[in-house]
Coordinates of C-alpha atoms and ligand atoms in Angstrom, one line a residue:
X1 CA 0.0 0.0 0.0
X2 CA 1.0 3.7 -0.9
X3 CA 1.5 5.6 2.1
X4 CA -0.2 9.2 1.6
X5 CA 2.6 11.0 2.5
X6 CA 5.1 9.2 0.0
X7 CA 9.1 8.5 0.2
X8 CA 9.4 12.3 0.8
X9 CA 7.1 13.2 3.1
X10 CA 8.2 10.3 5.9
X11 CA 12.0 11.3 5.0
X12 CA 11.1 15.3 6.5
X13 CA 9.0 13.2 9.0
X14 CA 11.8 11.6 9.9
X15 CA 14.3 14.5 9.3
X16 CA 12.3 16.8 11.7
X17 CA 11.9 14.1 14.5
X18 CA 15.7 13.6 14.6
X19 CA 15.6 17.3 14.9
X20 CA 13.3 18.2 17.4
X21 CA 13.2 15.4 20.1
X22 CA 17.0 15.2 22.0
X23 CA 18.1 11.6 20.6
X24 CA 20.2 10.3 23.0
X25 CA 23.6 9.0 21.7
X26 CA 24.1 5.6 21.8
X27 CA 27.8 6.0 20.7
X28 CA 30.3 6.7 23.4
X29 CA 33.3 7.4 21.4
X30 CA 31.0 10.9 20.5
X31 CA 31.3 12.2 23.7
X32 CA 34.2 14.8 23.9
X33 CA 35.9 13.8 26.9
X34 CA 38.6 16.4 28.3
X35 CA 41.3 14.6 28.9
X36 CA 40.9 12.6 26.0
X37 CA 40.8 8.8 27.7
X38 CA 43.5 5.7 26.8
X39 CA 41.0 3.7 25.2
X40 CA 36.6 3.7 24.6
X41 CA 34.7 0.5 23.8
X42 CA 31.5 1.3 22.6
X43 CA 28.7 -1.3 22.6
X44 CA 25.9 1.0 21.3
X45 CA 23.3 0.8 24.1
X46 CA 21.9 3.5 26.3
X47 CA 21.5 3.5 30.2
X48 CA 19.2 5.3 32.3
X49 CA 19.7 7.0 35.4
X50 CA 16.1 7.2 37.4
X51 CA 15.4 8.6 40.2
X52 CA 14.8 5.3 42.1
X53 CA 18.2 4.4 40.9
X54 CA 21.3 4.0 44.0
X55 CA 24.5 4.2 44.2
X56 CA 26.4 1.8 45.5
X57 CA 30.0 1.3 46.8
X58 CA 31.9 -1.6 47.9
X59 CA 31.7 -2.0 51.9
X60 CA 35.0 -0.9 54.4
X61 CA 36.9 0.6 51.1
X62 CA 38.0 4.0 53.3
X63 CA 37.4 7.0 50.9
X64 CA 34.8 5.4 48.4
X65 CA 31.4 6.7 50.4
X66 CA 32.6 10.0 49.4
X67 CA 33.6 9.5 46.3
X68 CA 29.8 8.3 45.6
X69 CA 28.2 10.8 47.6
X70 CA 30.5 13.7 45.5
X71 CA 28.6 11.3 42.5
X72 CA 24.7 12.3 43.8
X73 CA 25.8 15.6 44.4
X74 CA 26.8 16.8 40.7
X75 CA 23.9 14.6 40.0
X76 CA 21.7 16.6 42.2
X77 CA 23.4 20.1 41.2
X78 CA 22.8 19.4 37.2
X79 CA 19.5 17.6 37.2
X80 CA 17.5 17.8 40.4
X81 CA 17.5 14.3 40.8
X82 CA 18.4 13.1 44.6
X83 CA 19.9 9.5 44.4
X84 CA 20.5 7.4 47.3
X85 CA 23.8 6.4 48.2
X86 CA 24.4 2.8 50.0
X87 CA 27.2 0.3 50.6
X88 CA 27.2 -3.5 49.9
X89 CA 29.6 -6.0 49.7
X90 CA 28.0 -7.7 46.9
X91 CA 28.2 -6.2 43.2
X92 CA 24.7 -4.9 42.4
X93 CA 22.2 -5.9 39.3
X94 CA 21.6 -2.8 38.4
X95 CA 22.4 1.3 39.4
X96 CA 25.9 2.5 39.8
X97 CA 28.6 0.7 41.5
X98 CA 32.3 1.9 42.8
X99 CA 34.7 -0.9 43.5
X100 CA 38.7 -1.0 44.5
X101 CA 40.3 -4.2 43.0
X102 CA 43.9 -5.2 43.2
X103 CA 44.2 -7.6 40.7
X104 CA 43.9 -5.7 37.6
X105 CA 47.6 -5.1 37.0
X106 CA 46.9 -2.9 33.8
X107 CA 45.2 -0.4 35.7
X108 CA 48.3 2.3 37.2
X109 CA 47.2 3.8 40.8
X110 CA 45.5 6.6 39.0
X111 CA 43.2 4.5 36.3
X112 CA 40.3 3.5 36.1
X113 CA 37.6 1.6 33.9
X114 CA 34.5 2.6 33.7
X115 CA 31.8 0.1 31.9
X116 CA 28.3 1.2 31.3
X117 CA 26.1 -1.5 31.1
X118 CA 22.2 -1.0 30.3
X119 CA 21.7 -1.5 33.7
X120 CA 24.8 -1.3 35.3
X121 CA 27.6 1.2 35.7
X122 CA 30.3 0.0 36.9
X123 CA 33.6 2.0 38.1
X124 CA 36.5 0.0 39.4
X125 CA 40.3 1.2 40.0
X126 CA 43.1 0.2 42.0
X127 CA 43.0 3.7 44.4
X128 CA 39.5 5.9 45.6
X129 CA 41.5 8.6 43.5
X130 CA 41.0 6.0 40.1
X131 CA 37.3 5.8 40.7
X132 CA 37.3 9.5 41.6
X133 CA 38.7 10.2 38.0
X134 CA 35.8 7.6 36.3
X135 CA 33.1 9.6 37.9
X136 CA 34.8 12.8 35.7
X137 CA 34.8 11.0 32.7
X138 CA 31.5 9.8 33.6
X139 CA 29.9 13.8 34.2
X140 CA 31.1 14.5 30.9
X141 CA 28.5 12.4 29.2
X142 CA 25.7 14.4 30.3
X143 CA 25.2 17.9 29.9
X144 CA 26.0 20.4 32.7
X145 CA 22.8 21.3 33.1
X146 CA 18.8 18.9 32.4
X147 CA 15.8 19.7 32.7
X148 CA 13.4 18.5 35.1
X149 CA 11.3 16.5 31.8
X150 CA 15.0 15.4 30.8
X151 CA 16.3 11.8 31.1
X152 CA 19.7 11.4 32.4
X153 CA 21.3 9.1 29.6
X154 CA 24.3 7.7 29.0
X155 CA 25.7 5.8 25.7
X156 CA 26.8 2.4 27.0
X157 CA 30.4 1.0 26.8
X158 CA 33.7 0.6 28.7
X159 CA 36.3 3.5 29.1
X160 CA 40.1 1.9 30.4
X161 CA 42.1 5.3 31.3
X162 CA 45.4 6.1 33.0
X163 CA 47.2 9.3 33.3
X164 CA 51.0 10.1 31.4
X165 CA 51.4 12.0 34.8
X166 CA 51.3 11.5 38.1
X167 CA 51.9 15.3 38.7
X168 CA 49.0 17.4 36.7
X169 CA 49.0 21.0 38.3
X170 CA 47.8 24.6 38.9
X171 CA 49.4 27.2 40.6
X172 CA 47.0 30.5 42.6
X173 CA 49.3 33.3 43.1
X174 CA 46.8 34.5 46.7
X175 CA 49.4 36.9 47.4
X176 CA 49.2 39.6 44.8
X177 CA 45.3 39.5 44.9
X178 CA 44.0 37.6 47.9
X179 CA 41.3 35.2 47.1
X180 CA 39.3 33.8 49.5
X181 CA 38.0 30.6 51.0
X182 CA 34.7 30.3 48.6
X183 CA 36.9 31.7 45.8
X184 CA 39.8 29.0 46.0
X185 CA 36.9 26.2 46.7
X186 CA 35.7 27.2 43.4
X187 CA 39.1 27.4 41.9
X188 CA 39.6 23.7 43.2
X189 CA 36.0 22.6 41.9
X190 CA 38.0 23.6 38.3
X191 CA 40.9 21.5 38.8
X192 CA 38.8 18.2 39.8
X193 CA 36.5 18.7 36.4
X194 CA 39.5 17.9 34.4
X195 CA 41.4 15.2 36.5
X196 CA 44.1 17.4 37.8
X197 CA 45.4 16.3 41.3
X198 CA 47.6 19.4 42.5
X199 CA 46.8 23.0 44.0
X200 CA 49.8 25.2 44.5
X201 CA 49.1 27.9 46.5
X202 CA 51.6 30.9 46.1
X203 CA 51.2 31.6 50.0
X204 CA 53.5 34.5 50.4
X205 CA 55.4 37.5 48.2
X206 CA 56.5 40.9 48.7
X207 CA 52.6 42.2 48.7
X208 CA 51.2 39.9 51.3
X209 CA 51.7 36.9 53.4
X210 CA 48.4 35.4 53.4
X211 CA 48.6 32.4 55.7
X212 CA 48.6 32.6 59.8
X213 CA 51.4 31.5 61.7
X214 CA 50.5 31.4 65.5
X215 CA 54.3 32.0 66.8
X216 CA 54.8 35.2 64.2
X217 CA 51.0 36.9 64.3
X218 CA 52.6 39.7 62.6
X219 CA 53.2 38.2 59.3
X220 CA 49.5 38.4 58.9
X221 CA 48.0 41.0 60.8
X222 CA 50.8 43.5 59.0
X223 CA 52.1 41.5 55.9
X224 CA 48.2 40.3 54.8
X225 CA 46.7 43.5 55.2
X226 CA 47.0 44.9 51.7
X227 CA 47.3 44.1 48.4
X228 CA 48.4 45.0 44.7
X229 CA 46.5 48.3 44.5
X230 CA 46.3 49.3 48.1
X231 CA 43.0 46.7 48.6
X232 CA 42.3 45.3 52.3
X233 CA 44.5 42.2 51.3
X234 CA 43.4 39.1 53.6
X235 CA 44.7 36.0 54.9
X236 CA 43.5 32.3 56.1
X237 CA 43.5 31.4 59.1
X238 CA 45.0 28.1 60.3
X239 CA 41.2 26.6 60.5
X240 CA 40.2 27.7 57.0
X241 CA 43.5 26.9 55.4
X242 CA 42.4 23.0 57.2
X243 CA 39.2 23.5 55.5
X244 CA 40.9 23.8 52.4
X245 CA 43.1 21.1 52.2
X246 CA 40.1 18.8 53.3
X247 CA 38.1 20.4 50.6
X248 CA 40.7 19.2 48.2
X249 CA 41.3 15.8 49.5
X250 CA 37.9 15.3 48.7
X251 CA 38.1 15.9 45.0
X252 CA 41.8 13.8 45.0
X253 CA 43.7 16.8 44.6
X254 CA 47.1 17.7 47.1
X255 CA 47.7 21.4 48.7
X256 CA 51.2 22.7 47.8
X257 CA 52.0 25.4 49.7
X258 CA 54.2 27.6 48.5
X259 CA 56.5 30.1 51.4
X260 CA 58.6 31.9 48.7
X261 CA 62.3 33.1 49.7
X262 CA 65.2 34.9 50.4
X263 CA 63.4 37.2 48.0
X264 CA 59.7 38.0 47.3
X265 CA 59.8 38.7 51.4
X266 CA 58.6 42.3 51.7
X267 CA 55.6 41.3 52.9
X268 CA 57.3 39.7 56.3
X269 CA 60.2 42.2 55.9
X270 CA 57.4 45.1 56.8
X271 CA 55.9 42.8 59.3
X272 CA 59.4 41.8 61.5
X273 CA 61.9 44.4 61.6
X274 CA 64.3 41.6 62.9
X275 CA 64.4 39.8 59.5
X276 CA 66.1 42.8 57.8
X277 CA 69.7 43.1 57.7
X278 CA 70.0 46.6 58.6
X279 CA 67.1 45.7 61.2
X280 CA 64.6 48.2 60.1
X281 CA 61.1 47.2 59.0
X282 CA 60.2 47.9 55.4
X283 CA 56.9 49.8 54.1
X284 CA 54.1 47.6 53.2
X285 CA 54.4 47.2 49.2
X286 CA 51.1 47.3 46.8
X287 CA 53.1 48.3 43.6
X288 CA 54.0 44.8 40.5
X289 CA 57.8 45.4 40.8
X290 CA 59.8 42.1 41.5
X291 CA 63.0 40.9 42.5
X292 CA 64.0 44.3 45.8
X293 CA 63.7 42.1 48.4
X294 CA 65.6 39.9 50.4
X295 CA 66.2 38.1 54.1
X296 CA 68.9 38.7 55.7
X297 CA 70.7 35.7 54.8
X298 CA 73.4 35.0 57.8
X299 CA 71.2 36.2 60.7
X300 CA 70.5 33.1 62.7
X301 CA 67.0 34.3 63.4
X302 CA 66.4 34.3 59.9
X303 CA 66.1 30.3 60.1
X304 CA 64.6 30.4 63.4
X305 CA 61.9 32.3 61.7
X306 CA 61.5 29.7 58.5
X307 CA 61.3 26.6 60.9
X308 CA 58.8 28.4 63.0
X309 CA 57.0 29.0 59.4
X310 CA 57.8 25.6 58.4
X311 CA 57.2 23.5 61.5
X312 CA 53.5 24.9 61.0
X313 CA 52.9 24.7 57.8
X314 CA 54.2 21.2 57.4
X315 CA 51.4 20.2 60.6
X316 CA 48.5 21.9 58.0
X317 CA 49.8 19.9 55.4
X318 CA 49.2 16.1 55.0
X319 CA 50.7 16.0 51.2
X320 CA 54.3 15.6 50.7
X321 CA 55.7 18.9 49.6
X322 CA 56.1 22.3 50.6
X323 CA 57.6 24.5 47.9
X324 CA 60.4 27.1 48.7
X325 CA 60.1 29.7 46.6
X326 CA 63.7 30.8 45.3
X327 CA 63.1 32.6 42.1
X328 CA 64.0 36.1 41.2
X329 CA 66.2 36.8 44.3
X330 CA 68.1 39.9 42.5
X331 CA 69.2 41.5 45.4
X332 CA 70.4 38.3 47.3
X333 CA 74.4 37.7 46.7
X334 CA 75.0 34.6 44.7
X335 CA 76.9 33.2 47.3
X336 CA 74.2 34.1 50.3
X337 CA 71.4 32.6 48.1
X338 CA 73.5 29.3 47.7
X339 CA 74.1 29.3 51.6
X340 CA 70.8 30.2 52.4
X341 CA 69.1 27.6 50.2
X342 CA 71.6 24.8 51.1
X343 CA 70.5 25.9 54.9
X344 CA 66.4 25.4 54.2
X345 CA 66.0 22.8 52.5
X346 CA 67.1 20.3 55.5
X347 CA 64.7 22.6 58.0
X348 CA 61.3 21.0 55.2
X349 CA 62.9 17.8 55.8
X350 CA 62.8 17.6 59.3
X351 CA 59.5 18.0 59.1
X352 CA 59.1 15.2 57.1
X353 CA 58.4 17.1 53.7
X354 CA 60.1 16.9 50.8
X355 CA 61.2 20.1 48.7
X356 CA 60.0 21.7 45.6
X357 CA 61.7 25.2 44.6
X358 CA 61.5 27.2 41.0
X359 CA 64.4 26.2 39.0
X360 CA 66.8 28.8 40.8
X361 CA 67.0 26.6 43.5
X362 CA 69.6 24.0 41.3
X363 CA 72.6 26.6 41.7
X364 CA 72.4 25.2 45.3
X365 CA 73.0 21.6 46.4
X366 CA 70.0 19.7 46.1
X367 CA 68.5 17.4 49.0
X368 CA 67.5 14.1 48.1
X369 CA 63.9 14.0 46.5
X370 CA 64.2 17.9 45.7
X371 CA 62.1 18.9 43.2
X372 CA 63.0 22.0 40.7
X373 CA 59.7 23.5 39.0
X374 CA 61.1 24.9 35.2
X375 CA 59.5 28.1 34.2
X376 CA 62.0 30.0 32.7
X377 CA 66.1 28.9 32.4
X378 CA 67.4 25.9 31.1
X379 CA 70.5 25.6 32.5
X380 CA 69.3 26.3 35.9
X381 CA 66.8 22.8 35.3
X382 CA 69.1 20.8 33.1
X383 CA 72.0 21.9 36.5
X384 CA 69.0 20.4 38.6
X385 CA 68.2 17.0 37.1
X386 CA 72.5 16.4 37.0
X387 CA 72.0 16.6 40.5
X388 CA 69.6 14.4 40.6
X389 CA 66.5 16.5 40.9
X390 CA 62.9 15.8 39.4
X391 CA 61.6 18.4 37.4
X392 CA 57.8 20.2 37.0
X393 CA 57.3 21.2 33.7
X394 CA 55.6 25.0 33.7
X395 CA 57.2 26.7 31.1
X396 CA 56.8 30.6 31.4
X397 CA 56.2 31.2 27.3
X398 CA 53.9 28.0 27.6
X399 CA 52.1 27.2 30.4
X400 CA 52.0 30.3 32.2
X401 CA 48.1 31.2 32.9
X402 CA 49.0 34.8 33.5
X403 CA 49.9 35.6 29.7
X404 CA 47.8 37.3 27.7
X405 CA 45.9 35.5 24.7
X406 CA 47.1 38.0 22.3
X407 CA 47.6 42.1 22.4
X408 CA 43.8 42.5 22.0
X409 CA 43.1 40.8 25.3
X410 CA 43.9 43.0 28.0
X411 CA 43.8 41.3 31.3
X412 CA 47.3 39.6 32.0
X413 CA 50.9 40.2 31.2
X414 CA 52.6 39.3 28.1
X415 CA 56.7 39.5 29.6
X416 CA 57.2 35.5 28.5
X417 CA 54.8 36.0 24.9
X418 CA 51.1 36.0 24.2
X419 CA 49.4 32.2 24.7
X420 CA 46.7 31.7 22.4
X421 CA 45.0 28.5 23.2
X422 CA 46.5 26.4 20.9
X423 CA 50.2 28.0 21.9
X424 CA 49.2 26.7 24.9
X425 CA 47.9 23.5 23.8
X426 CA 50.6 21.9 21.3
X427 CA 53.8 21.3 23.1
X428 CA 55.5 18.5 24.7
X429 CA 56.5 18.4 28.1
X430 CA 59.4 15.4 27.7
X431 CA 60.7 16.9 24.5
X432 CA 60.8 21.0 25.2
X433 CA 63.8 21.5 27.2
X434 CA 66.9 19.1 25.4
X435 CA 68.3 17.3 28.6
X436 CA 65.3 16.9 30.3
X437 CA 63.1 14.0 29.6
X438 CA 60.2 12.1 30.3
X439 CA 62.1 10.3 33.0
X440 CA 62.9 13.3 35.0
X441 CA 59.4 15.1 34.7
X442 CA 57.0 14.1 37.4
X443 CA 54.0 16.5 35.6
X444 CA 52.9 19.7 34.3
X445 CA 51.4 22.7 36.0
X446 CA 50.2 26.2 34.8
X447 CA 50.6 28.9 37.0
X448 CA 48.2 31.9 37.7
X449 CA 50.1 35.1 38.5
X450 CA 47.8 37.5 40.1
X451 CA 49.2 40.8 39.7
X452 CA 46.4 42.2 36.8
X453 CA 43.6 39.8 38.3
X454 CA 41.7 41.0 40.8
X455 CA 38.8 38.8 41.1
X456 CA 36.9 35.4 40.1
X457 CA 35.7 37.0 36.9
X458 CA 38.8 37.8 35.9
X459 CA 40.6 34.3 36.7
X460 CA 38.3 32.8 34.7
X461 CA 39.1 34.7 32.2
X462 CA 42.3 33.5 32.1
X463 CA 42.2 30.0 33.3
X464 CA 39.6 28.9 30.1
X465 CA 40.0 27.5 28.4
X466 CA 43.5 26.9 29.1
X467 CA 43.3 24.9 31.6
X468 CA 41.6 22.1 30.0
X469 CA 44.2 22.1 27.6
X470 CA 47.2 21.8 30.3
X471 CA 45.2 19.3 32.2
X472 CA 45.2 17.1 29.1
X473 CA 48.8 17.1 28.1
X474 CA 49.6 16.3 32.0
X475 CA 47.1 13.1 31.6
X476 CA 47.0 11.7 28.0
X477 CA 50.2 10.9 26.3
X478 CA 51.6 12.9 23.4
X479 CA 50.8 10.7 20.7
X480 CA 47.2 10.5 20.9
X481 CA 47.2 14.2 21.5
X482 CA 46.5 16.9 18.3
X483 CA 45.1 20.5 18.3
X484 CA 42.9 19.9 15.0
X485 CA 41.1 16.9 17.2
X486 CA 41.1 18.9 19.9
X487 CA 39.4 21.7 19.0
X488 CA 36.5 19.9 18.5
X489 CA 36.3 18.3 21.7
X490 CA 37.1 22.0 23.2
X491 CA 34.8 23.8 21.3
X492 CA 31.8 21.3 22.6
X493 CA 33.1 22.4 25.9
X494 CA 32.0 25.8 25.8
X495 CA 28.5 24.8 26.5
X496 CA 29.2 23.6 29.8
X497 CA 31.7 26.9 31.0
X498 CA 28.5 28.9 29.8
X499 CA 26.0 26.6 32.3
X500 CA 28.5 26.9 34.7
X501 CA 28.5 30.4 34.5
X502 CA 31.9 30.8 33.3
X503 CA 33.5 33.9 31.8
X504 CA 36.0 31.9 29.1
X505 CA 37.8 33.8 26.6
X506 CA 35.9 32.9 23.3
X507 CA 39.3 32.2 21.5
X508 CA 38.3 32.5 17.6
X509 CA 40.8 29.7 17.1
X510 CA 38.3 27.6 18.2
X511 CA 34.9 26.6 16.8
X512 CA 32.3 27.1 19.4
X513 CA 29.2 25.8 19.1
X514 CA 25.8 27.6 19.7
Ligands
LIG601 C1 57.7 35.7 37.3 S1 57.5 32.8 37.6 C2 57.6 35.4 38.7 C3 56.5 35.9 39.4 C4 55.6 36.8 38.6 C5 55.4 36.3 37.3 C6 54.5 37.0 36.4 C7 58.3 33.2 38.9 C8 58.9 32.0 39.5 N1 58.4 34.4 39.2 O1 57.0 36.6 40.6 O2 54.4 37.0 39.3 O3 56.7 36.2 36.6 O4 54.2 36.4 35.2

């Protein structure tokens, strides 16, 4: 029988449906995942997440409730829906299910596989962190924000991942501009959306000293009262810093915190007349010049001071590092710097920390598991790794949030080059500096200088979409990485900043969709 509306008439039928009703896909590999994942099965299904649906996650596993409860709450946040969370020790028919296994030597301590069955989603890793990093991938498939009337759909198939890095890494200069508690939370929530595991917090400079030491309550009450720009400054309290570093735990990702020395002091240096060699306090500083200040490098309350600093911060700080500082010292002797490096690093040990500094620090002898971070000179890192050192990879012209995209974008500086996104984007962390490779390199992290940005608008600005971009060439290796495929998967991206009410530069290098 001839149907009345003929060949052509069902084909618009057909043509309009498709493009009216919100098809769900059924094809996983569609999905642009940010970073992109080591390998996507896709079995061409569809699973539904209802609201009688629970989450379940394997019984006495320490860490895993709130890895499943984080799970509900984005849930909750971009659809409405309220899931229940629940233990077992039995793995479930149907729902979602976190597991830690041992056995599955092919997963590293930061992977994961995620299968999505039509009933079942399954999420099993070696470490809470793995399944952590599977409920990421697993928030990209839906949209950042459903309606009510909208089902919560998810293509079925099986997602193995692993990261190329075990160090993936931002950097929140507070000192320039202070940011507070709510604004660094958010900050944080950032990092976690794209799998990176480190927050280095640039806790101290020549404009402010933002955290509170209880044995030196000058550093804050003086040093963290002001700002670039002559603004009120701040500063966290012991507590709050705490509530930070839980904060983070949460989401998998470390506190760095960063005391930065002999120069970048001024800030302490106005606070504690003592800690100046001609024993006269300086004036608060609100100007953007670097490299005028100094400790005094042989007066023994100098390192009294720094393991009074230390001793404290090491007992906020249950991750393994605290960062020295060292760059930019212009005003310290080469000799006192050496000395005065050489006499620090030993006071983070005791503590039972190991040492980061910025690649300055390699002109000194190194302790064992020292750590240089690269941002600008070569020699200085390549001088650190023959001495054994690890290196970060944050190279200034690179990686360095605080450039500008280009001259037409005005927030930012542009001392180490403009960063356009793809600048940013298409470089290799074990091949850009000859002498250091892949061995060396524990990760990648992009720094955010504050000196032009004075507020959450404005970092966001800056941050996307970078960081997406930094967070993928710290987790997916370099040969399944390419800006031309990227794009793509960035550009879908810029839906979601918009839900999340993110001000993202609208690079034109990239093809945003409506
Ligand atoms: C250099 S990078 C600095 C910072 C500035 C930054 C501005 C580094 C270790 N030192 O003090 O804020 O440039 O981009």
């Amino acid at each position: 029988m001839k149907n009345k509306f003929g060949f052509a008439g069902i084909l618009a039928l057909v043509i309009f449906q498709i493009g009216c009703t919100q098809q769900p896909s059924t094809d996983l590999s569609e999905t642009a995942f940010i970073p992109k994942p080591v390998s996507i099965d896709v079995t061409g299904n569809s699973f539904e997440l209802k609201e009688s649906s629970v989450i379940y996650y394997e019984e006495s596993v320490e860490g895993l409730q709130t890895v499943a409860e984080y799970l509900a709450l984005e849930i909750k946040r971009t659809s409405g829906v309220n899931l229940k969370v629940e233990s077992t020790n039995a793995t479930p028919k149907k729902g979602v299910y976190f597991t830690v296994v041992n056995e599955d030597s092919k997963l590293d301590t930061e992977g994961y596989e995620l299968n999505i069955g039509k009933k079942l989603i399954a999420i099993k890793a070696k470490t809470v962190a793995g399944c952590f990093y599977g409920v990421q991938t697993l928030l990209q498939i839906i949209p950042e924000k459903l309606h009510a009337e909208d089902p919560i759909e998810f293509a079925t198939g099986i997602i193995r991942d692993f990261p190329e890095f075990g160090y993936r890494g931002a950097m929140l200069d507070v000192s320039r501009h202070f940011f507070n508690v709510e604004e660094v939370k958010q900050f944080i929530d950032f990092l976690a959306m794209y799998k990176m595991n480190i927050l280095h917090l640039h806790l101290s400079d020549d404009q402010g000293w933002r955290i509170e030491i209880k044995s030196w309550p000058k550093l804050t009450e003086i040093g963290g009262s002001t700002e670039v720009g002559g603004g009120t400054g701040g500063f966290y309290t012991q507590e709050q810093y705490t509530e930070l570093v839980k904060y983070a735990q949460e989401r998998q990702i470390t506190i760095i915190p960063e005391i930065d020395m002999p120069g970048h002091t001024n800030a302490a240096l106005a606070s504690y007349a003592e800690l100046n060699c001609d024993g006269k306090a300086r004036e608060l500083y609100t100007g953007t010049e670097v490299g005028f200040s100094t400790f005094c490098t042989d007066k023994e309350i100098t390192y009294q001071f720094i393991d009074d600093v230390i001793r404290e911060l090491a007992a906020l700080t249950p991750g393994p590092y605290i960062h020295i500082g060292g760059d930019e010292s212009h005003v310290t002797a080469h000799d006192d710097y050496v000395y005065f490096v050489n006499r620090v690093q030993p006071i983070v040990l005791k503590y039972g920390k190991k040492v980061i500094g910025w690649d300055e620090i390699a002109n000194a002898e190194l302790v064992d598991d020292a750590t240089v971070q690269f941002w600008a000179d070569v020699e200085n890192t390549t001088t650190g790794v023959e001495k054994g050192a690890r290196v970060i990879m944050s190279p200034a012209a690179r990686a360095y949030l605080d450039m500008q995209y280009d001259s037409t974008t005005h927030l930012g500086l542009h001392w180490a080059g403009y960063i356009e996104v793809d600048h940013g984007y298409t470089w290799n962390p074990a091949t850009l500096v000859p002498g250091v490779t892949k061995e060396n390199i524990i990760g990648v992290e992009a720094p955010l200088w504050s000196e032009t940005v004075t507020n959450m608008d404005e970092v966001e600005f800056l941050v996307f979409p970078r960081l997406p971009g930094y967070a993928e060439i710290g987790w997916t290796a370099p040969e399944k990485r390419d800006w031309n495929e990227y794009k793509m998967r960035l550009a879908k991206h810029g839906k979601r900043f918009e839900d999340l009410g993110i001000n993202f530069y609208k690079s034109k290098r990239v093809p945003w969709e409506e």
